[in-house]
mmCIF file of C-alpha atoms and ligand atoms in Angstrom:
data_model
loop_
_atom_site.group_PDB
_atom_site.id
_atom_site.type_symbol
_atom_site.label_atom_id
_atom_site.label_comp_id
_atom_site.label_asym_id
_atom_site.label_seq_id
_atom_site.Cartn_x
_atom_site.Cartn_y
_atom_site.Cartn_z
ATOM 1 C CA MET A 1 -134.780 27.543 29.335
ATOM 2 C CA ARG A 2 -136.096 30.518 31.252
ATOM 3 C CA MET A 3 -135.507 30.642 34.976
ATOM 4 C CA LEU A 4 -138.317 29.155 37.014
ATOM 5 C CA PRO A 5 -139.306 31.972 39.339
ATOM 6 C CA PRO A 6 -139.635 31.467 43.097
ATOM 7 C CA GLY A 7 -143.177 30.337 43.818
ATOM 8 C CA SER A 8 -142.873 27.585 41.192
ATOM 9 C CA THR A 9 -143.354 23.969 42.265
ATOM 10 C CA ILE A 10 -140.641 21.303 42.253
ATOM 11 C CA GLY A 11 -141.796 17.669 42.186
ATOM 12 C CA ILE A 12 -139.581 15.250 44.117
ATOM 13 C CA LEU A 13 -139.773 11.504 43.495
ATOM 14 C CA GLY A 14 -138.752 9.731 46.681
ATOM 15 C CA GLY A 15 -139.565 10.370 50.297
ATOM 16 C CA GLY A 16 -136.316 9.997 52.249
ATOM 17 C CA GLN A 17 -133.867 12.352 53.919
ATOM 18 C CA LEU A 18 -132.394 13.597 50.646
ATOM 19 C CA GLY A 19 -135.844 14.747 49.544
ATOM 20 C CA ARG A 20 -136.343 16.272 52.976
ATOM 21 C CA MET A 21 -133.189 18.373 52.730
ATOM 22 C CA LEU A 22 -133.977 19.303 49.101
ATOM 23 C CA ALA A 23 -137.410 20.518 50.185
ATOM 24 C CA ILE A 24 -135.865 22.637 52.946
ATOM 25 C CA ALA A 25 -133.414 24.226 50.477
ATOM 26 C CA ALA A 26 -136.212 24.813 47.958
ATOM 27 C CA ALA A 27 -138.383 26.473 50.597
ATOM 28 C CA GLN A 28 -135.524 28.790 51.517
ATOM 29 C CA LEU A 29 -135.475 30.052 47.919
ATOM 30 C CA GLY A 30 -139.241 30.467 47.881
ATOM 31 C CA TYR A 31 -140.171 27.338 45.907
ATOM 32 C CA ARG A 32 -142.914 24.915 46.708
ATOM 33 C CA THR A 33 -142.277 21.171 46.670
ATOM 34 C CA HIS A 34 -144.512 18.198 45.990
ATOM 35 C CA VAL A 35 -143.215 14.823 47.155
ATOM 36 C CA LEU A 36 -144.396 11.572 45.579
ATOM 37 C CA ALA A 37 -143.467 8.446 47.544
ATOM 38 C CA PRO A 38 -145.129 5.166 48.455
ATOM 39 C CA GLU A 39 -144.273 5.038 52.152
ATOM 40 C CA SER A 40 -146.827 6.127 54.745
ATOM 41 C CA GLU A 41 -144.217 7.900 56.830
ATOM 42 C CA SER A 42 -142.166 9.946 54.426
ATOM 43 C CA VAL A 43 -139.576 12.142 56.127
ATOM 44 C CA ALA A 44 -139.478 14.312 52.993
ATOM 45 C CA ALA A 45 -143.237 14.842 53.242
ATOM 46 C CA GLN A 46 -142.699 16.396 56.691
ATOM 47 C CA THR A 47 -140.862 19.345 55.099
ATOM 48 C CA ALA A 48 -142.511 19.495 51.649
ATOM 49 C CA SER A 49 -145.425 21.752 50.666
ATOM 50 C CA SER A 50 -147.504 18.774 49.564
ATOM 51 C CA PHE A 51 -147.310 14.994 49.494
ATOM 52 C CA THR A 52 -148.899 12.287 47.409
ATOM 53 C CA ARG A 53 -148.631 8.836 48.859
ATOM 54 C CA ALA A 54 -148.739 6.461 45.916
ATOM 55 C CA ASP A 55 -146.494 4.090 44.093
ATOM 56 C CA TYR A 56 -144.590 5.426 41.122
ATOM 57 C CA HIS A 57 -146.440 3.467 38.470
ATOM 58 C CA SER A 58 -149.933 4.963 38.444
ATOM 59 C CA ARG A 59 -150.335 7.021 35.262
ATOM 60 C CA ILE A 60 -153.127 9.013 36.922
ATOM 61 C CA VAL A 61 -150.838 9.997 39.770
ATOM 62 C CA LEU A 62 -147.975 10.810 37.382
ATOM 63 C CA ASP A 63 -150.270 12.928 35.196
ATOM 64 C CA GLU A 64 -151.401 14.859 38.265
ATOM 65 C CA LEU A 65 -147.816 15.371 39.396
ATOM 66 C CA ALA A 66 -146.763 16.598 35.953
ATOM 67 C CA ALA A 67 -149.713 19.010 35.879
ATOM 68 C CA SER A 68 -148.994 20.401 39.348
ATOM 69 C CA CYS A 69 -145.200 20.806 39.004
ATOM 70 C CA ASP A 70 -142.966 23.066 36.920
ATOM 71 C CA VAL A 71 -139.978 20.703 37.133
ATOM 72 C CA VAL A 72 -139.493 17.220 38.586
ATOM 73 C CA THR A 73 -136.409 15.679 40.161
ATOM 74 C CA TYR A 74 -135.660 12.497 42.093
ATOM 75 C CA GLU A 75 -133.808 11.775 45.295
ATOM 76 C CA PHE A 76 -132.842 8.123 44.865
ATOM 77 C CA GLU A 77 -131.423 6.268 41.906
ATOM 78 C CA ASN A 78 -133.187 2.962 42.344
ATOM 79 C CA ILE A 79 -136.513 4.336 41.212
ATOM 80 C CA ALA A 80 -137.889 2.484 38.186
ATOM 81 C CA LEU A 81 -136.915 4.168 34.922
ATOM 82 C CA ASP A 82 -140.325 3.850 33.311
ATOM 83 C CA PRO A 83 -142.262 6.403 35.430
ATOM 84 C CA VAL A 84 -139.381 8.868 35.170
ATOM 85 C CA GLU A 85 -139.351 8.549 31.368
ATOM 86 C CA TYR A 86 -143.124 8.899 31.299
ATOM 87 C CA LEU A 87 -142.943 12.093 33.357
ATOM 88 C CA ALA A 88 -140.178 13.466 31.137
ATOM 89 C CA GLY A 89 -142.641 13.375 28.243
ATOM 90 C CA LYS A 90 -144.943 15.731 30.148
ATOM 91 C CA VAL A 91 -142.791 18.045 32.274
ATOM 92 C CA ALA A 92 -139.093 18.985 32.585
ATOM 93 C CA VAL A 93 -137.289 16.226 34.502
ATOM 94 C CA HIS A 94 -133.755 16.888 35.782
ATOM 95 C CA PRO A 95 -131.415 15.058 35.767
ATOM 96 C CA ALA A 96 -132.646 13.506 32.499
ATOM 97 C CA PRO A 97 -133.622 9.802 32.704
ATOM 98 C CA VAL A 98 -130.569 8.813 30.629
ATOM 99 C CA ALA A 99 -128.344 9.491 33.685
ATOM 100 C CA LEU A 100 -130.555 7.295 35.800
ATOM 101 C CA GLY A 101 -130.426 4.480 33.248
ATOM 102 C CA ILE A 102 -126.634 4.460 33.303
ATOM 103 C CA ALA A 103 -126.245 4.752 37.065
ATOM 104 C CA GLN A 104 -128.721 1.910 37.667
ATOM 105 C CA ASP A 105 -126.580 -0.688 35.923
ATOM 106 C CA ARG A 106 -123.032 -1.143 37.221
ATOM 107 C CA ALA A 107 -121.773 -2.596 33.940
ATOM 108 C CA ASN A 108 -123.221 0.260 31.850
ATOM 109 C CA GLU A 109 -121.829 2.746 34.319
ATOM 110 C CA LYS A 110 -118.290 1.326 34.242
ATOM 111 C CA GLN A 111 -118.317 0.986 30.448
ATOM 112 C CA PHE A 112 -119.550 4.554 30.112
ATOM 113 C CA VAL A 113 -116.752 5.813 32.349
ATOM 114 C CA ASN A 114 -114.080 3.674 30.644
ATOM 115 C CA ASP A 115 -115.232 5.048 27.273
ATOM 116 C CA LEU A 116 -114.664 8.556 28.612
ATOM 117 C CA GLY A 117 -111.088 7.621 29.551
ATOM 118 C CA GLY A 118 -111.871 7.053 33.251
ATOM 119 C CA ARG A 119 -110.011 4.437 35.291
ATOM 120 C CA THR A 120 -112.096 1.799 37.099
ATOM 121 C CA ALA A 121 -111.193 -1.397 38.955
ATOM 122 C CA PRO A 122 -110.782 -4.240 36.452
ATOM 123 C CA TRP A 123 -114.302 -5.622 35.940
ATOM 124 C CA ARG A 124 -116.352 -8.199 34.048
ATOM 125 C CA LYS A 125 -120.105 -8.515 33.665
ATOM 126 C CA VAL A 126 -121.297 -11.864 35.041
ATOM 127 C CA THR A 127 -124.707 -13.259 34.147
ATOM 128 C CA THR A 128 -124.182 -16.990 34.755
ATOM 129 C CA ARG A 129 -122.254 -19.133 37.227
ATOM 130 C CA ALA A 130 -119.886 -20.178 34.398
ATOM 131 C CA GLU A 131 -119.169 -16.521 33.591
ATOM 132 C CA LEU A 132 -118.187 -16.000 37.213
ATOM 133 C CA ASP A 133 -115.423 -18.603 36.776
ATOM 134 C CA GLU A 134 -114.252 -16.885 33.595
ATOM 135 C CA ALA A 135 -114.266 -13.507 35.320
ATOM 136 C CA LEU A 136 -112.324 -14.901 38.298
ATOM 137 C CA ALA A 137 -109.755 -16.374 35.926
ATOM 138 C CA ALA A 138 -109.363 -12.995 34.223
ATOM 139 C CA ILE A 139 -109.390 -10.747 37.290
ATOM 140 C CA GLY A 140 -108.088 -12.970 40.092
ATOM 141 C CA THR A 141 -108.694 -12.454 43.801
ATOM 142 C CA PRO A 142 -109.298 -10.632 46.072
ATOM 143 C CA ALA A 143 -112.369 -9.476 44.207
ATOM 144 C CA ILE A 144 -115.876 -8.208 44.901
ATOM 145 C CA LEU A 145 -119.045 -9.530 43.299
ATOM 146 C CA LYS A 146 -121.691 -6.807 43.126
ATOM 147 C CA THR A 147 -125.237 -7.157 41.811
ATOM 148 C CA LEU A 148 -125.714 -5.214 38.601
ATOM 149 C CA ARG A 149 -128.700 -3.370 39.984
ATOM 150 C CA LEU A 150 -130.216 -2.141 43.247
ATOM 151 C CA GLY A 151 -127.026 -2.177 45.301
ATOM 152 C CA TYR A 152 -126.249 0.676 47.677
ATOM 153 C CA ASP A 153 -124.405 1.152 50.970
ATOM 154 C CA GLY A 154 -122.517 -2.098 50.386
ATOM 155 C CA LYS A 155 -125.730 -4.129 49.911
ATOM 156 C CA GLY A 156 -125.728 -6.848 47.251
ATOM 157 C CA GLN A 157 -121.955 -7.288 47.523
ATOM 158 C CA VAL A 158 -119.753 -10.245 48.405
ATOM 159 C CA ARG A 159 -115.995 -10.303 48.782
ATOM 160 C CA LEU A 160 -114.030 -13.279 47.481
ATOM 161 C CA THR A 161 -110.568 -14.038 48.748
ATOM 162 C CA SER A 162 -110.155 -17.133 46.588
ATOM 163 C CA ALA A 163 -111.820 -18.705 43.564
ATOM 164 C CA ASP A 164 -113.002 -21.542 45.871
ATOM 165 C CA GLU A 165 -115.585 -19.122 47.244
ATOM 166 C CA ALA A 166 -117.321 -18.729 43.865
ATOM 167 C CA ASP A 167 -120.268 -21.020 44.677
ATOM 168 C CA ALA A 168 -120.945 -19.330 48.005
ATOM 169 C CA ALA A 169 -120.624 -15.838 46.502
ATOM 170 C CA TRP A 170 -122.941 -16.687 43.613
ATOM 171 C CA ASP A 171 -125.529 -18.052 46.070
ATOM 172 C CA ALA A 172 -125.128 -15.025 48.343
ATOM 173 C CA ILE A 173 -126.195 -12.620 45.579
ATOM 174 C CA GLY A 174 -129.027 -14.951 44.568
ATOM 175 C CA GLY A 175 -127.482 -15.845 41.199
ATOM 176 C CA ARG A 176 -128.489 -12.442 39.843
ATOM 177 C CA PRO A 177 -126.649 -10.575 37.075
ATOM 178 C CA ALA A 178 -123.584 -8.927 38.571
ATOM 179 C CA VAL A 179 -120.172 -7.460 37.949
ATOM 180 C CA LEU A 180 -116.976 -8.939 39.340
ATOM 181 C CA GLU A 181 -114.522 -6.236 40.301
ATOM 182 C CA GLY A 182 -110.890 -6.529 41.254
ATOM 183 C CA HIS A 183 -110.176 -5.314 44.776
ATOM 184 C CA VAL A 184 -108.550 -1.868 44.731
ATOM 185 C CA ALA A 185 -105.842 -1.428 47.374
ATOM 186 C CA PHE A 186 -106.712 2.199 48.014
ATOM 187 C CA GLU A 187 -105.281 4.641 50.481
ATOM 188 C CA HIS A 188 -108.378 6.813 50.798
ATOM 189 C CA GLU A 189 -111.857 7.236 49.335
ATOM 190 C CA PHE A 190 -113.227 10.588 48.198
ATOM 191 C CA SER A 191 -116.062 12.021 46.170
ATOM 192 C CA ILE A 192 -116.557 14.736 43.626
ATOM 193 C CA ILE A 193 -119.867 16.520 44.034
ATOM 194 C CA LEU A 194 -120.582 18.744 41.076
ATOM 195 C CA ALA A 195 -123.482 20.847 39.943
ATOM 196 C CA ARG A 196 -124.226 21.498 36.277
ATOM 197 C CA GLY A 197 -126.718 24.103 35.187
ATOM 198 C CA ILE A 198 -129.169 24.043 32.288
ATOM 199 C CA ASP A 199 -126.774 26.223 30.269
ATOM 200 C CA GLY A 200 -123.898 23.735 30.843
ATOM 201 C CA THR A 201 -122.145 25.850 33.481
ATOM 202 C CA MET A 202 -120.418 23.618 36.023
ATOM 203 C CA THR A 203 -119.018 23.962 39.474
ATOM 204 C CA SER A 204 -117.758 21.407 41.989
ATOM 205 C CA TYR A 205 -117.030 21.267 45.681
ATOM 206 C CA PRO A 206 -113.660 20.596 47.265
ATOM 207 C CA PRO A 207 -113.604 16.798 47.671
ATOM 208 C CA PRO A 208 -114.099 15.295 51.111
ATOM 209 C CA LYS A 209 -112.230 12.240 52.298
ATOM 210 C CA ASN A 210 -114.927 9.626 52.988
ATOM 211 C CA GLU A 211 -114.652 6.807 55.516
ATOM 212 C CA HIS A 212 -117.039 3.869 55.345
ATOM 213 C CA VAL A 213 -117.925 1.355 58.039
ATOM 214 C CA ASP A 214 -119.684 -1.837 56.939
ATOM 215 C CA GLY A 215 -120.157 -0.318 53.470
ATOM 216 C CA ILE A 216 -122.007 2.755 54.851
ATOM 217 C CA LEU A 217 -120.527 6.244 54.869
ATOM 218 C CA ALA A 218 -119.466 7.058 58.417
ATOM 219 C CA ARG A 219 -117.586 10.347 58.033
ATOM 220 C CA SER A 220 -116.561 12.976 55.480
ATOM 221 C CA THR A 221 -113.650 15.276 56.288
ATOM 222 C CA LEU A 222 -112.336 18.459 54.680
ATOM 223 C CA PRO A 223 -109.850 19.488 53.676
ATOM 224 C CA ALA A 224 -108.941 16.024 52.460
ATOM 225 C CA PRO A 225 -105.366 14.794 52.973
ATOM 226 C CA ALA A 226 -102.654 15.425 50.381
ATOM 227 C CA PRO A 227 -103.104 12.143 48.438
ATOM 228 C CA VAL A 228 -106.751 13.092 47.740
ATOM 229 C CA ALA A 229 -105.847 16.682 46.899
ATOM 230 C CA ALA A 230 -103.280 15.349 44.407
ATOM 231 C CA GLN A 231 -106.004 13.444 42.515
ATOM 232 C CA TRP A 232 -108.700 16.086 42.779
ATOM 233 C CA THR A 233 -108.124 17.746 39.407
ATOM 234 C CA GLU A 234 -108.123 14.501 37.416
ATOM 235 C CA ALA A 235 -111.204 13.168 39.219
ATOM 236 C CA ALA A 236 -113.108 16.449 38.835
ATOM 237 C CA ALA A 237 -112.239 16.537 35.120
ATOM 238 C CA LEU A 238 -113.647 13.013 34.670
ATOM 239 C CA ALA A 239 -116.813 13.904 36.619
ATOM 240 C CA GLY A 240 -117.151 16.954 34.361
ATOM 241 C CA ARG A 241 -116.832 14.812 31.224
ATOM 242 C CA ILE A 242 -119.501 12.454 32.598
ATOM 243 C CA ALA A 243 -121.853 15.367 33.267
ATOM 244 C CA ASP A 244 -121.220 16.976 29.876
ATOM 245 C CA LYS A 245 -121.711 13.706 28.001
ATOM 246 C CA LEU A 246 -125.048 13.170 29.762
ATOM 247 C CA GLY A 247 -126.175 16.778 29.280
ATOM 248 C CA TYR A 248 -126.623 16.547 33.023
ATOM 249 C CA VAL A 249 -128.612 19.117 35.000
ATOM 250 C CA GLY A 250 -128.432 19.083 38.795
ATOM 251 C CA VAL A 251 -126.016 17.705 41.373
ATOM 252 C CA LEU A 252 -123.995 14.630 40.410
ATOM 253 C CA ALA A 253 -121.865 12.645 42.870
ATOM 254 C CA CYS A 254 -118.933 10.495 41.744
ATOM 255 C CA GLU A 255 -117.099 8.278 44.229
ATOM 256 C CA PHE A 256 -113.403 7.526 43.793
ATOM 257 C CA PHE A 257 -110.583 5.545 45.381
ATOM 258 C CA VAL A 258 -107.113 7.061 45.631
ATOM 259 C CA GLY A 259 -105.308 4.548 43.419
ATOM 260 C CA ALA A 260 -101.589 4.081 42.909
ATOM 261 C CA GLU A 261 -101.739 5.507 39.372
ATOM 262 C CA GLY A 262 -104.504 8.041 39.849
ATOM 263 C CA PRO A 263 -108.172 8.269 40.814
ATOM 264 C CA VAL A 264 -110.167 5.056 40.395
ATOM 265 C CA PHE A 265 -113.859 5.692 39.682
ATOM 266 C CA ASN A 266 -116.102 3.507 41.852
ATOM 267 C CA GLU A 267 -119.657 4.644 41.210
ATOM 268 C CA MET A 268 -121.861 7.614 40.618
ATOM 269 C CA ALA A 269 -125.186 8.796 41.969
ATOM 270 C CA PRO A 270 -127.346 11.086 39.815
ATOM 271 C CA ARG A 271 -128.514 13.062 42.812
ATOM 272 C CA VAL A 272 -127.462 14.876 45.945
ATOM 273 C CA HIS A 273 -125.252 12.619 48.029
ATOM 274 C CA ASN A 274 -124.526 11.742 51.650
ATOM 275 C CA SER A 275 -120.874 12.759 51.209
ATOM 276 C CA GLY A 276 -122.147 16.256 50.350
ATOM 277 C CA HIS A 277 -124.187 16.838 53.514
ATOM 278 C CA TRP A 278 -121.302 18.845 55.006
ATOM 279 C CA THR A 279 -122.031 21.550 52.402
ATOM 280 C CA ILE A 280 -125.116 22.742 54.330
ATOM 281 C CA GLU A 281 -122.939 24.589 56.819
ATOM 282 C CA GLY A 282 -119.460 23.900 55.428
ATOM 283 C CA ALA A 283 -119.850 25.491 51.992
ATOM 284 C CA VAL A 284 -121.148 28.880 50.917
ATOM 285 C CA THR A 285 -123.967 27.186 48.948
ATOM 286 C CA SER A 286 -125.189 23.721 49.932
ATOM 287 C CA GLN A 287 -125.457 20.827 47.478
ATOM 288 C CA PHE A 288 -129.221 20.925 48.024
ATOM 289 C CA GLU A 289 -129.492 24.594 47.116
ATOM 290 C CA ASN A 290 -127.244 24.102 44.096
ATOM 291 C CA HIS A 291 -129.420 21.221 42.929
ATOM 292 C CA VAL A 292 -132.502 23.441 43.216
ATOM 293 C CA ARG A 293 -130.694 26.284 41.469
ATOM 294 C CA ALA A 294 -129.570 23.991 38.633
ATOM 295 C CA ILE A 295 -132.944 22.383 37.934
ATOM 296 C CA CYS A 296 -134.730 25.734 38.103
ATOM 297 C CA GLY A 297 -132.316 27.323 35.625
ATOM 298 C CA LEU A 298 -130.840 29.719 38.198
ATOM 299 C CA PRO A 299 -127.172 30.706 38.420
ATOM 300 C CA LEU A 300 -125.150 28.221 40.482
ATOM 301 C CA GLY A 301 -123.853 29.237 43.911
ATOM 302 C CA ASP A 302 -120.351 29.443 45.355
ATOM 303 C CA THR A 303 -118.933 26.070 46.459
ATOM 304 C CA ALA A 304 -116.060 27.394 48.586
ATOM 305 C CA LEU A 305 -115.560 26.172 52.165
ATOM 306 C CA THR A 306 -116.882 28.395 54.948
ATOM 307 C CA ALA A 307 -114.289 27.190 57.459
ATOM 308 C CA PRO A 308 -110.740 25.819 57.386
ATOM 309 C CA LYS A 309 -111.934 22.424 58.635
ATOM 310 C CA VAL A 310 -115.278 20.704 58.215
ATOM 311 C CA GLU A 311 -116.342 17.244 59.284
ATOM 312 C CA MET A 312 -119.636 15.410 58.753
ATOM 313 C CA GLU A 313 -120.443 12.382 60.893
ATOM 314 C CA ASN A 314 -123.401 10.211 60.007
ATOM 315 C CA LEU A 315 -125.659 9.308 62.911
ATOM 316 C CA ILE A 316 -126.478 5.704 62.179
ATOM 317 C CA GLY A 317 -128.903 3.696 64.297
ATOM 318 C CA GLU A 318 -128.436 4.266 68.048
ATOM 319 C CA ALA A 319 -125.834 7.001 67.433
ATOM 320 C CA ALA A 320 -128.723 9.442 66.956
ATOM 321 C CA ASN A 321 -129.630 8.988 70.626
ATOM 322 C CA ARG A 322 -126.612 11.211 71.380
ATOM 323 C CA TRP A 323 -128.541 14.243 70.103
ATOM 324 C CA ALA A 324 -128.681 16.092 73.422
ATOM 325 C CA GLU A 325 -124.951 15.704 73.966
ATOM 326 C CA ILE A 326 -124.161 16.841 70.409
ATOM 327 C CA LEU A 327 -126.183 20.005 70.970
ATOM 328 C CA THR A 328 -123.781 21.023 73.735
ATOM 329 C CA GLU A 329 -120.766 20.905 71.391
ATOM 330 C CA PRO A 330 -119.707 24.322 70.140
ATOM 331 C CA GLY A 331 -119.617 24.418 66.342
ATOM 332 C CA ALA A 332 -121.687 21.263 65.914
ATOM 333 C CA HIS A 333 -124.759 21.417 63.653
ATOM 334 C CA LEU A 334 -127.233 18.644 64.326
ATOM 335 C CA HIS A 335 -129.554 17.297 61.626
ATOM 336 C CA LEU A 336 -132.146 14.683 62.502
ATOM 337 C CA TYR A 337 -134.261 13.243 59.732
ATOM 338 C CA GLY A 338 -137.510 12.759 61.633
ATOM 339 C CA LYS A 339 -137.479 8.963 61.388
ATOM 340 C CA ARG A 340 -139.549 7.375 64.102
ATOM 341 C CA ALA A 341 -137.918 3.964 64.418
ATOM 342 C CA VAL A 342 -134.227 3.583 65.198
ATOM 343 C CA ARG A 343 -132.818 0.542 63.405
ATOM 344 C CA ALA A 344 -129.265 -0.738 63.155
ATOM 345 C CA GLY A 345 -127.666 0.585 59.960
ATOM 346 C CA ARG A 346 -130.428 3.177 59.407
ATOM 347 C CA LYS A 347 -129.312 6.734 58.648
ATOM 348 C CA MET A 348 -131.088 8.742 61.363
ATOM 349 C CA GLY A 349 -129.275 12.049 60.991
ATOM 350 C CA HIS A 350 -125.869 13.642 60.759
ATOM 351 C CA VAL A 351 -123.759 16.196 62.548
ATOM 352 C CA THR A 352 -121.492 18.718 60.846
ATOM 353 C CA ARG A 353 -118.622 20.124 62.876
ATOM 354 C CA ILE A 354 -117.053 23.338 61.767
ATOM 355 C CA ALA A 355 -113.527 24.467 62.682
ATOM 356 C CA PRO A 356 -112.036 25.765 64.859
ATOM 357 C CA ILE A 357 -113.625 23.362 67.309
ATOM 358 C CA ILE A 358 -112.115 20.183 65.811
ATOM 359 C CA SER A 359 -108.941 19.536 67.754
HETATM 360 P P1 AMP B 1 -120.127 0.609 46.679
HETATM 361 O O1 AMP B 1 -121.516 0.190 47.061
HETATM 362 O O2 AMP B 1 -119.702 0.143 45.335
HETATM 363 O O3 AMP B 1 -119.918 2.083 46.885
HETATM 364 O O4 AMP B 1 -119.147 -0.091 47.744
HETATM 365 C C1 AMP B 1 -119.217 0.207 49.136
HETATM 366 C C2 AMP B 1 -117.803 0.289 49.700
HETATM 367 O O5 AMP B 1 -117.112 -0.970 49.527
HETATM 368 C C3 AMP B 1 -116.906 1.314 49.003
HETATM 369 O O6 AMP B 1 -117.119 2.608 49.494
HETATM 370 C C4 AMP B 1 -115.539 0.760 49.354
HETATM 371 O O7 AMP B 1 -115.178 1.076 50.678
HETATM 372 C C5 AMP B 1 -115.734 -0.730 49.245
HETATM 373 N N1 AMP B 1 -115.419 -1.180 47.863
HETATM 374 C C6 AMP B 1 -116.299 -1.248 46.841
HETATM 375 N N2 AMP B 1 -115.695 -1.671 45.706
HETATM 376 C C7 AMP B 1 -114.393 -1.883 46.004
HETATM 377 C C8 AMP B 1 -113.248 -2.329 45.263
HETATM 378 N N3 AMP B 1 -113.325 -2.664 43.958
HETATM 379 N N4 AMP B 1 -112.076 -2.426 45.921
HETATM 380 C C9 AMP B 1 -111.975 -2.112 47.235
HETATM 381 N N5 AMP B 1 -113.025 -1.701 47.990
HETATM 382 C C10 AMP B 1 -114.220 -1.582 47.400
#
């Protein structure tokens, strides 16, 4: 494909903070952005060139978007597949809907990764209460029951410490199709954020160590400790095989546990990712810019660190009220997402701290 020249328009499905930061990166390179999202207060719309407030299923709206954009991307993976496939018949859509289809179903995703030689937690697909018993017998406890679809940030997940908790766990996820996963006794969690261009060129960032609180990312730190560094090459190679197999174009995030025998793949997101927000100031080219570069057919940018130490802290709920104090910290870069209402567990912003100020 030819390079889309600056001045072209990028359609973004989804109106949250990832779309917001994509639109900022696109604007920096001279592109226009058109956000399509159903919510009245889209924080991506605040930074985009234009905004259509509509749900994703109107063919009229999708036709208009396809006609007004040179390429379309998406900023969240729980968008229905159908409108994305429809758009792909009319305009270039990156990443291709096939990646979305796999990432939206935990069983498909794990099977796909196992088929590529990737290590996952032991898992079984569970569609009935009886299958949960069979899966518990096969996998044992502790284990985690996760809904097949629409889970993120630890939502739609129940931990089981004994098979006696099967009824309660099944009720807790509403008896929906799920996977049962064995609990991985991991030392650390990390992610591989890679970008793959239209010509198949790939690059990836040094992996951050990620710490979660209540299932939500709290902090990413670089450089990651030695146990993560030791598993980096194997994890990055697997992420590369995933991207190649999918003919992927754009930024892909793969989350891993540091397992006793090597990296254990947890899940992937076919989009820019919270554990890559540090790249805005902490890498030569941000994940957002590299996503824009990839989907527009441009050469990918350098992923090297800009400082010996980088840390990203998510500002969740009330934590964002510390904004004035954060601004007084040398080396701290504050990002607020423009969300009006502070709610517990809501990602309101993040702060990236660049060495040498981290003691
Ligand atoms: P997920 O939504 O799958 O990313 O899960 C959210 C968080 O729950 C992960 O980042 C881990 O901290 C934890 N977790 C998920 N699956 C497992 C597992 N199989 N073993 C241990 N911890 C897990």
